[in-house]
mmCIF file of C-alpha atoms in Angstrom:
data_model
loop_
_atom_site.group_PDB
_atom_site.id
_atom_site.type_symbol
_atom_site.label_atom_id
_atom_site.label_comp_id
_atom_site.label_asym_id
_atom_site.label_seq_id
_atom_site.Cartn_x
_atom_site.Cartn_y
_atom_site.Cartn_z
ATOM 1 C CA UNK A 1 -24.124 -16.004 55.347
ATOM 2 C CA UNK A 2 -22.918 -12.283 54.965
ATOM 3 C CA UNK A 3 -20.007 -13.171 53.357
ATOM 4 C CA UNK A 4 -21.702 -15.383 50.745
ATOM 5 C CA UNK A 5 -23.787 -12.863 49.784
ATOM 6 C CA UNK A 6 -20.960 -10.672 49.504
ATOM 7 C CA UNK A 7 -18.972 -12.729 47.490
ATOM 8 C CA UNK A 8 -22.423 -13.174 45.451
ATOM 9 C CA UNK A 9 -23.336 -9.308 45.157
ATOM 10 C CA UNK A 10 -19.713 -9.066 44.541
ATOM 11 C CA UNK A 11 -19.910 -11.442 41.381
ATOM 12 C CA UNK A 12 -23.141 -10.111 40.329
ATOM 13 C CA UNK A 13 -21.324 -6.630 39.783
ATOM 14 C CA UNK A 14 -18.124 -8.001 38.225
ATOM 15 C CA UNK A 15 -20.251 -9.635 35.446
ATOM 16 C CA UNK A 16 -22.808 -6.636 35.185
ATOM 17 C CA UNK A 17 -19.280 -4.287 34.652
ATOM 18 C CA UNK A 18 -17.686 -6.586 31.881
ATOM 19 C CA UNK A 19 -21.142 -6.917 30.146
ATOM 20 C CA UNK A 20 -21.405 -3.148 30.045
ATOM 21 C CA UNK A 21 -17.548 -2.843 28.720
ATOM 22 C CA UNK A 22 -18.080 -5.349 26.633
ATOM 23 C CA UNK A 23 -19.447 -3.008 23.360
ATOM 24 C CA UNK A 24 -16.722 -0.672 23.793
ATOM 25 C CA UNK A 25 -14.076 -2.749 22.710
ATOM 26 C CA UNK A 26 -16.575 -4.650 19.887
ATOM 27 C CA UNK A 27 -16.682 -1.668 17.475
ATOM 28 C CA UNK A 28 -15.701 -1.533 14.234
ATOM 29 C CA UNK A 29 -11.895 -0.136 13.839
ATOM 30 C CA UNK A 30 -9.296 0.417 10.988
ATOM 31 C CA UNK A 31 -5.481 -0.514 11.328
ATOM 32 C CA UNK A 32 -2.526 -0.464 8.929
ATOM 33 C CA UNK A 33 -0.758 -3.213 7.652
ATOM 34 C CA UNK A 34 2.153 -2.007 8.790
ATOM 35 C CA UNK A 35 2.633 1.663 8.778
ATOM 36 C CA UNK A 36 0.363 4.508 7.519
ATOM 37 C CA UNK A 37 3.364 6.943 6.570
ATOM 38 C CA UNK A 38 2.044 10.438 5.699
ATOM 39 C CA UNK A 39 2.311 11.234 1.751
ATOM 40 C CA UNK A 40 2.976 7.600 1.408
ATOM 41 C CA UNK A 41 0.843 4.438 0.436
ATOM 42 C CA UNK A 42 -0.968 1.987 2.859
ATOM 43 C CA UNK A 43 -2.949 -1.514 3.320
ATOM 44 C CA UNK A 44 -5.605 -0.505 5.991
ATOM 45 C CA UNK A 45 -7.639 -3.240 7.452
ATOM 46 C CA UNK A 46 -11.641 -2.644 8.878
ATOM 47 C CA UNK A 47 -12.234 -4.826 11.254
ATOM 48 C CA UNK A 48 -15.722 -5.535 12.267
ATOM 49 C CA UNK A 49 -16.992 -7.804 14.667
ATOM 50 C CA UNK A 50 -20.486 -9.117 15.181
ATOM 51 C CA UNK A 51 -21.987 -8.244 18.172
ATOM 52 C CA UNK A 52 -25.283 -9.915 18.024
ATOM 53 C CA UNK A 53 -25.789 -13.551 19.070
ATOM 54 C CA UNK A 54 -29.422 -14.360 16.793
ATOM 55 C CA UNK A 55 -28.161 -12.023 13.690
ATOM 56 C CA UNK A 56 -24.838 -12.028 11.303
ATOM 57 C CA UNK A 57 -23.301 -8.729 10.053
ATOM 58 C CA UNK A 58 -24.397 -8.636 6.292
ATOM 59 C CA UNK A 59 -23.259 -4.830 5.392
ATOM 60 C CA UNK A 60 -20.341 -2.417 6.005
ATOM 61 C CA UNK A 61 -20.360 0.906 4.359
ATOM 62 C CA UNK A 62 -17.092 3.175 5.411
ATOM 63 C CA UNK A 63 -17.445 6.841 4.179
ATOM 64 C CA UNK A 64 -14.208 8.618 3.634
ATOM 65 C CA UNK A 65 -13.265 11.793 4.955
ATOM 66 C CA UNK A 66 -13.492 14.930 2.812
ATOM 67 C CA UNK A 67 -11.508 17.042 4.193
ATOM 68 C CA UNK A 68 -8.235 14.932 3.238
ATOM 69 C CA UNK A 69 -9.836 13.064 0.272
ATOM 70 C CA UNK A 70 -7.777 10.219 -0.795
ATOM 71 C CA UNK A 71 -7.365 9.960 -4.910
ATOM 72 C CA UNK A 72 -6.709 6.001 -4.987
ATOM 73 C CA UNK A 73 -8.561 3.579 -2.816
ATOM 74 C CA UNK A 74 -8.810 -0.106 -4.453
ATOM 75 C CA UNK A 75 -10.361 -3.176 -2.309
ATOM 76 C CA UNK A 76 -9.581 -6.755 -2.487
ATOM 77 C CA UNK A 77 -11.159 -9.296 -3.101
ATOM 78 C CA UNK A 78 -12.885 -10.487 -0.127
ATOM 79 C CA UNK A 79 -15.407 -14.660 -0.914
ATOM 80 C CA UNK A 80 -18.613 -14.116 0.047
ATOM 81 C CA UNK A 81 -19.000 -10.318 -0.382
ATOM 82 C CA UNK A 82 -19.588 -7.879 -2.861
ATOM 83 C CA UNK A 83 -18.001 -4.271 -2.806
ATOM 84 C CA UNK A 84 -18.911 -1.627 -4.492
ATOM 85 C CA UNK A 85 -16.675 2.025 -4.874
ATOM 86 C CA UNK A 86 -18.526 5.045 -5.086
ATOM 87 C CA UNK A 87 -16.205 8.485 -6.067
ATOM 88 C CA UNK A 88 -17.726 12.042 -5.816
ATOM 89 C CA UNK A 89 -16.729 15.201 -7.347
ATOM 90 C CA UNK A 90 -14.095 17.408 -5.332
ATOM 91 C CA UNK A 91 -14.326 20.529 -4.387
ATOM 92 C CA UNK A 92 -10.714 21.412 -5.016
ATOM 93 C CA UNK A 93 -8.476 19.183 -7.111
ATOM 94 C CA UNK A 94 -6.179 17.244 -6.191
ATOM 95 C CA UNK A 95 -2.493 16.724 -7.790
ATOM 96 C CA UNK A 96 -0.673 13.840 -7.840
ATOM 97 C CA UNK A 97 2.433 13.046 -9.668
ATOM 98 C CA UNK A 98 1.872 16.017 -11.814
ATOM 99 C CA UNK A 99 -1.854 15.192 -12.629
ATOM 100 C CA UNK A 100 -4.949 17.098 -11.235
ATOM 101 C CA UNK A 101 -7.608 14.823 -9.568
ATOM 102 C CA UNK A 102 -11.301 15.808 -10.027
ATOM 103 C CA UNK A 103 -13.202 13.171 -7.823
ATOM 104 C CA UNK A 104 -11.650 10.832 -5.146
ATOM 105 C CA UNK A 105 -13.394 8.280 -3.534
ATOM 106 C CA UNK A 106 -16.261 9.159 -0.592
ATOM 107 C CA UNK A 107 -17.406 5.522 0.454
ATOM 108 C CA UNK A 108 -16.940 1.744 -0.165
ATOM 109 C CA UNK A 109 -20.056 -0.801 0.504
ATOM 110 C CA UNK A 110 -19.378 -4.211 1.183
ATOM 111 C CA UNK A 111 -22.513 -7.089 0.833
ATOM 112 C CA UNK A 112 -22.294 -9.927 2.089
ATOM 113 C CA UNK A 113 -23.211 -12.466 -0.891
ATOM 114 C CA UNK A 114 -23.668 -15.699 1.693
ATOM 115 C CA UNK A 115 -24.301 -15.908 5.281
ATOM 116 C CA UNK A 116 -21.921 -12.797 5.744
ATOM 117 C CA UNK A 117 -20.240 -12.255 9.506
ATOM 118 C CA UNK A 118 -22.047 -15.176 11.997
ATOM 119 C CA UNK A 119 -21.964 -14.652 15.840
ATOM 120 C CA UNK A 120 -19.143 -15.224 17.237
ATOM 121 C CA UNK A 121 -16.778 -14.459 14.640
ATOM 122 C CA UNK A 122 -15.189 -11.218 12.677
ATOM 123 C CA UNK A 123 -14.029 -9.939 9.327
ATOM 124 C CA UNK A 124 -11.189 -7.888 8.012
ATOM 125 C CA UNK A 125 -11.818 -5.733 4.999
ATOM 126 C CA UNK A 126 -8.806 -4.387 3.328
ATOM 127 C CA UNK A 127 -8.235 -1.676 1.012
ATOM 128 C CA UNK A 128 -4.961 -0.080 -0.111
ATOM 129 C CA UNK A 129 -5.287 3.710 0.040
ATOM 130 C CA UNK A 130 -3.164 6.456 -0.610
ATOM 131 C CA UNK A 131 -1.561 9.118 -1.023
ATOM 132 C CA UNK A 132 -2.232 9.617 2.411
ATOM 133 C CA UNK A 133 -2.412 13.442 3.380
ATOM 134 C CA UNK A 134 0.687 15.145 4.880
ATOM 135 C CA UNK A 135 -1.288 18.056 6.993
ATOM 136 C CA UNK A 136 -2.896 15.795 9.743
ATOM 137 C CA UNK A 137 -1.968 12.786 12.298
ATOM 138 C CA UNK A 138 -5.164 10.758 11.601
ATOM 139 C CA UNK A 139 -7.927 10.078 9.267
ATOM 140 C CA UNK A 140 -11.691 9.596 10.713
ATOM 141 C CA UNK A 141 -13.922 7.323 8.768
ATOM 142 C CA UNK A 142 -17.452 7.190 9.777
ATOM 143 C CA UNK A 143 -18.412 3.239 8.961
ATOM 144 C CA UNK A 144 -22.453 1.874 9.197
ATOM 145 C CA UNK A 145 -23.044 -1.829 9.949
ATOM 146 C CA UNK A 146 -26.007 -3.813 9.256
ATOM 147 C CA UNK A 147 -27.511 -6.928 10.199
ATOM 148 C CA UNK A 148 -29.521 -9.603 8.779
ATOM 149 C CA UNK A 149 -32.166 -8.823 11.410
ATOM 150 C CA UNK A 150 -32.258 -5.355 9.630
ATOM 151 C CA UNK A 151 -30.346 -3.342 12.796
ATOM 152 C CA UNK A 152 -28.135 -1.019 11.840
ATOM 153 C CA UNK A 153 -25.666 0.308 13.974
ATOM 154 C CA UNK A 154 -23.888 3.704 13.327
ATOM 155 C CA UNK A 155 -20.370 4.311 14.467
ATOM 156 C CA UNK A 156 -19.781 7.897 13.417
ATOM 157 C CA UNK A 157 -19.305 9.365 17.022
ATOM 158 C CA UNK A 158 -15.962 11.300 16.909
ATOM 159 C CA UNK A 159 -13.517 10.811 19.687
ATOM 160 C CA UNK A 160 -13.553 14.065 21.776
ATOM 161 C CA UNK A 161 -9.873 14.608 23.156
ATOM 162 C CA UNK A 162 -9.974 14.308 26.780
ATOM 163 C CA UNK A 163 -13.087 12.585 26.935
ATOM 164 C CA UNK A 164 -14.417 9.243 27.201
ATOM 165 C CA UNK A 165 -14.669 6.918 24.676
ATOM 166 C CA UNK A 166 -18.440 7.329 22.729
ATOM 167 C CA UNK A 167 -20.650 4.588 22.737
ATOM 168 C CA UNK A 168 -20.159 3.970 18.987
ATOM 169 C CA UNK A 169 -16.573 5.497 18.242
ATOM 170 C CA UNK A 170 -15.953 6.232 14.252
ATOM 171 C CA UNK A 171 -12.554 4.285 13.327
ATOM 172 C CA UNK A 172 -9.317 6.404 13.157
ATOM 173 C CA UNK A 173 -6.260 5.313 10.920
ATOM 174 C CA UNK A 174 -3.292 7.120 13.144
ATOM 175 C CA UNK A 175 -0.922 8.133 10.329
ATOM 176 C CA UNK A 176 2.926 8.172 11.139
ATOM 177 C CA UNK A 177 5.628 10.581 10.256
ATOM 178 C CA UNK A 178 6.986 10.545 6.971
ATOM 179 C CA UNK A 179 9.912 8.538 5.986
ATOM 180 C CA UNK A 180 12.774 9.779 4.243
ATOM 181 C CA UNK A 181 12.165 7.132 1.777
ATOM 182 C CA UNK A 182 9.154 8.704 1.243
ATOM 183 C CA UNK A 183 10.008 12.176 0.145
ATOM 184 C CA UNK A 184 13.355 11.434 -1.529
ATOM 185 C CA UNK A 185 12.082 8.100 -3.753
ATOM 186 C CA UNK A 186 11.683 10.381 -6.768
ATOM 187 C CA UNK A 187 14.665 12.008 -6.517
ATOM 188 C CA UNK A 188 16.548 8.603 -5.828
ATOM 189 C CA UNK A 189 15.053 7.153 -8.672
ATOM 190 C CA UNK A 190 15.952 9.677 -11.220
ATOM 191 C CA UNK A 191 20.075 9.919 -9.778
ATOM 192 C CA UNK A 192 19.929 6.069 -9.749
ATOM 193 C CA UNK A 193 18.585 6.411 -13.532
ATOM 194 C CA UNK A 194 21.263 9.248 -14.122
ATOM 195 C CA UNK A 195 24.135 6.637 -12.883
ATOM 196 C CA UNK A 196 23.588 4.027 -14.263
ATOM 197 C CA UNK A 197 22.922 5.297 -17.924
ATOM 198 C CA UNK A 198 26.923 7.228 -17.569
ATOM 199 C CA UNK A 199 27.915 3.397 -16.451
ATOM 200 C CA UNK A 200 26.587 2.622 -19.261
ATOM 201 C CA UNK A 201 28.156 4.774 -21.476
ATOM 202 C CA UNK A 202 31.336 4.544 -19.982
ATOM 203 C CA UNK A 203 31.530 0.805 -20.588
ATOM 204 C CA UNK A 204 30.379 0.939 -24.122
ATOM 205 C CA UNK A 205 33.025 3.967 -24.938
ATOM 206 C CA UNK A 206 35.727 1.427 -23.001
ATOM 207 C CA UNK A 207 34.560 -1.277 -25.217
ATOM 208 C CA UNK A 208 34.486 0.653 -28.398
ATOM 209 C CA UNK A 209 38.037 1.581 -27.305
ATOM 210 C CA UNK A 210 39.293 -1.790 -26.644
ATOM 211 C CA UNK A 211 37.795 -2.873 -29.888
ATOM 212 C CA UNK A 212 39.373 -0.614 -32.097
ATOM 213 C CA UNK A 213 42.400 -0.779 -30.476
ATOM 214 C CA UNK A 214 42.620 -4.840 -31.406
ATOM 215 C CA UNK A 215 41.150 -4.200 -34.522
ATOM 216 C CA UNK A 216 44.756 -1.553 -35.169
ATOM 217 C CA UNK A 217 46.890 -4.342 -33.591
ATOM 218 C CA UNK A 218 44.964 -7.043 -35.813
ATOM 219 C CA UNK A 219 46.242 -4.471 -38.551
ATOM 220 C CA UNK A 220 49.153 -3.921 -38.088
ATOM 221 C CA UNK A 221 50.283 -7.632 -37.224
ATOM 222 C CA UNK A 222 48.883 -8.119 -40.775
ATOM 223 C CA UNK A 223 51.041 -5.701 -42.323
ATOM 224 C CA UNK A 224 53.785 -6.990 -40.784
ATOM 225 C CA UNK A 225 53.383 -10.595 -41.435
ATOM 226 C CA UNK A 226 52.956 -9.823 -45.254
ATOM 227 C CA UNK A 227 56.349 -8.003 -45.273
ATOM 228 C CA UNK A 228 57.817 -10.387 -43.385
ATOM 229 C CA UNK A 229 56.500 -13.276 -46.292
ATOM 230 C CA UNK A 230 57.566 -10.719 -49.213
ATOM 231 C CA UNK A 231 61.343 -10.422 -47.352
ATOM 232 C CA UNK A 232 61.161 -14.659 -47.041
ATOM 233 C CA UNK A 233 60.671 -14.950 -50.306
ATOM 234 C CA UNK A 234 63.090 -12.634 -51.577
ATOM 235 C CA UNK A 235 65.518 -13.840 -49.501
ATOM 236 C CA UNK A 236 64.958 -17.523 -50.933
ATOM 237 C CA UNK A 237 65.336 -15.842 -54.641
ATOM 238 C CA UNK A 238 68.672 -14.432 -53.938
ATOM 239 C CA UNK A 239 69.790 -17.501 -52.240
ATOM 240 C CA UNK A 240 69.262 -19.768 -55.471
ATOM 241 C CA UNK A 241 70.595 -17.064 -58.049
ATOM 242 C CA UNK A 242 73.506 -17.467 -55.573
ATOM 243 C CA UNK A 243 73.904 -21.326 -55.607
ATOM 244 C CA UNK A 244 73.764 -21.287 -59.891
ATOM 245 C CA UNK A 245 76.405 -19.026 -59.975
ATOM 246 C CA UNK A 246 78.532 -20.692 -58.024
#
């Protein structure tokens, strides 16, 4: 008997320890598509989950940081849901590519149009961002889900180093170093553009030069051909003079 209701207690506290764990891996995160290079461009992917068994996720707004404000931020498509891009005035401009940038963009709303996220199930929401900033390792969005049921959950809790994971963690894009590709793109771009136009040029001064030079040939074989009828002809004069005589 005590061993059965060891085993028993036992069970009752491995399922009350995964039900408590449970939420905090069911938040709502943000990974690249790849890479998130610093001072490069990036696909980044929200994933939210729905966490509720009687209500479906039916709203996501992410809100951008403003600190590192990011100048171009477009969605895709997503059936079923409509999104909506809201840009705010900076503070400081931004440049990019030789071009100040007033206003950037501070949060992105997604509504679901149908029956939106259903229990069991998750959605990715992806948005192609950029130019990421080259002064920090990650980006913190602060992201708000709702629920047909009208619950709203907040994750906005930033991740204190050291400590525990919060209850309802904000997502975090980790950004990587910066490629080489990255910084010298520009540079290749204008050498490559350099190149090729003297390749160019060279092979149009080669074919100018092998054109006139067969156009002078053409010439000159001309030339010659006439003299050489003239001297024919001539040559058949003299000839006949030479055969009356005799």
């Amino acid at each position: 008997m005590k061993a059965s209701r060891i085993a028993a207690a036992g069970a009752v506290a491995a399922s009350t320890v995964l039900v408590l764990s449970a939420p905090a891996f069911a938040h709502v995160s943000v990974q690249p598509e790849g890479t998130a290079a610093k001072g490069g461009y990036a696909v980044v992917d929200f994933k939210v989950p729905n966490e509720r068994d009687n209500a479906s996720t039916t709203k996501l707004e992410v809100t951008f940081p403003t600190d590192h404000p990011l100048a171009s931020v477009m969605p895709q498509p997503i059936d079923g849901w409509k999104v909506e891009v809201t840009k705010s005035k900076l503070d400081k401009p931004l440049e990019m590519h030789g071009e100040k940038i007033s206003e950037a963009v501070t949060k992105v709303t997604w509504t679901a149009d149908g029956k939106g996220i259903e229990p069991g199930y998750f959605q990715k929401f992806p948005l192609s961002v950029g130019a990421l900033p080259e002064d920090t390792d990650e980006l913190v969005f602060k992201a708000i889900q709702t629920y047909s049921n009208k619950e709203v959950v907040r994750w906005i809790e930033p991740q204190e180093e050291g400590a525990e994971e919060p209850e309802n963690p904000a997502p975090v894009l980790a950004l990587s170093a910066a490629s080489e590709d990255e910084h010298s793109h520009g540079a290749s771009t204008a050498e490559d553009t350099a190149d090729d136009s003297k390749e160019a040029a060279a092979d149009t001064t080669e074919a100018a030069s092998s054109s006139d030079s067969s156009d002078t040939t053409a010439r000159v074989l001309g030339v010659v051909g006439i003299v050489v009828g003239v001297a024919g002809v001539a040559f058949g004069v003299v000839a006949s003079r030479r055969r009356t005589n005799a």
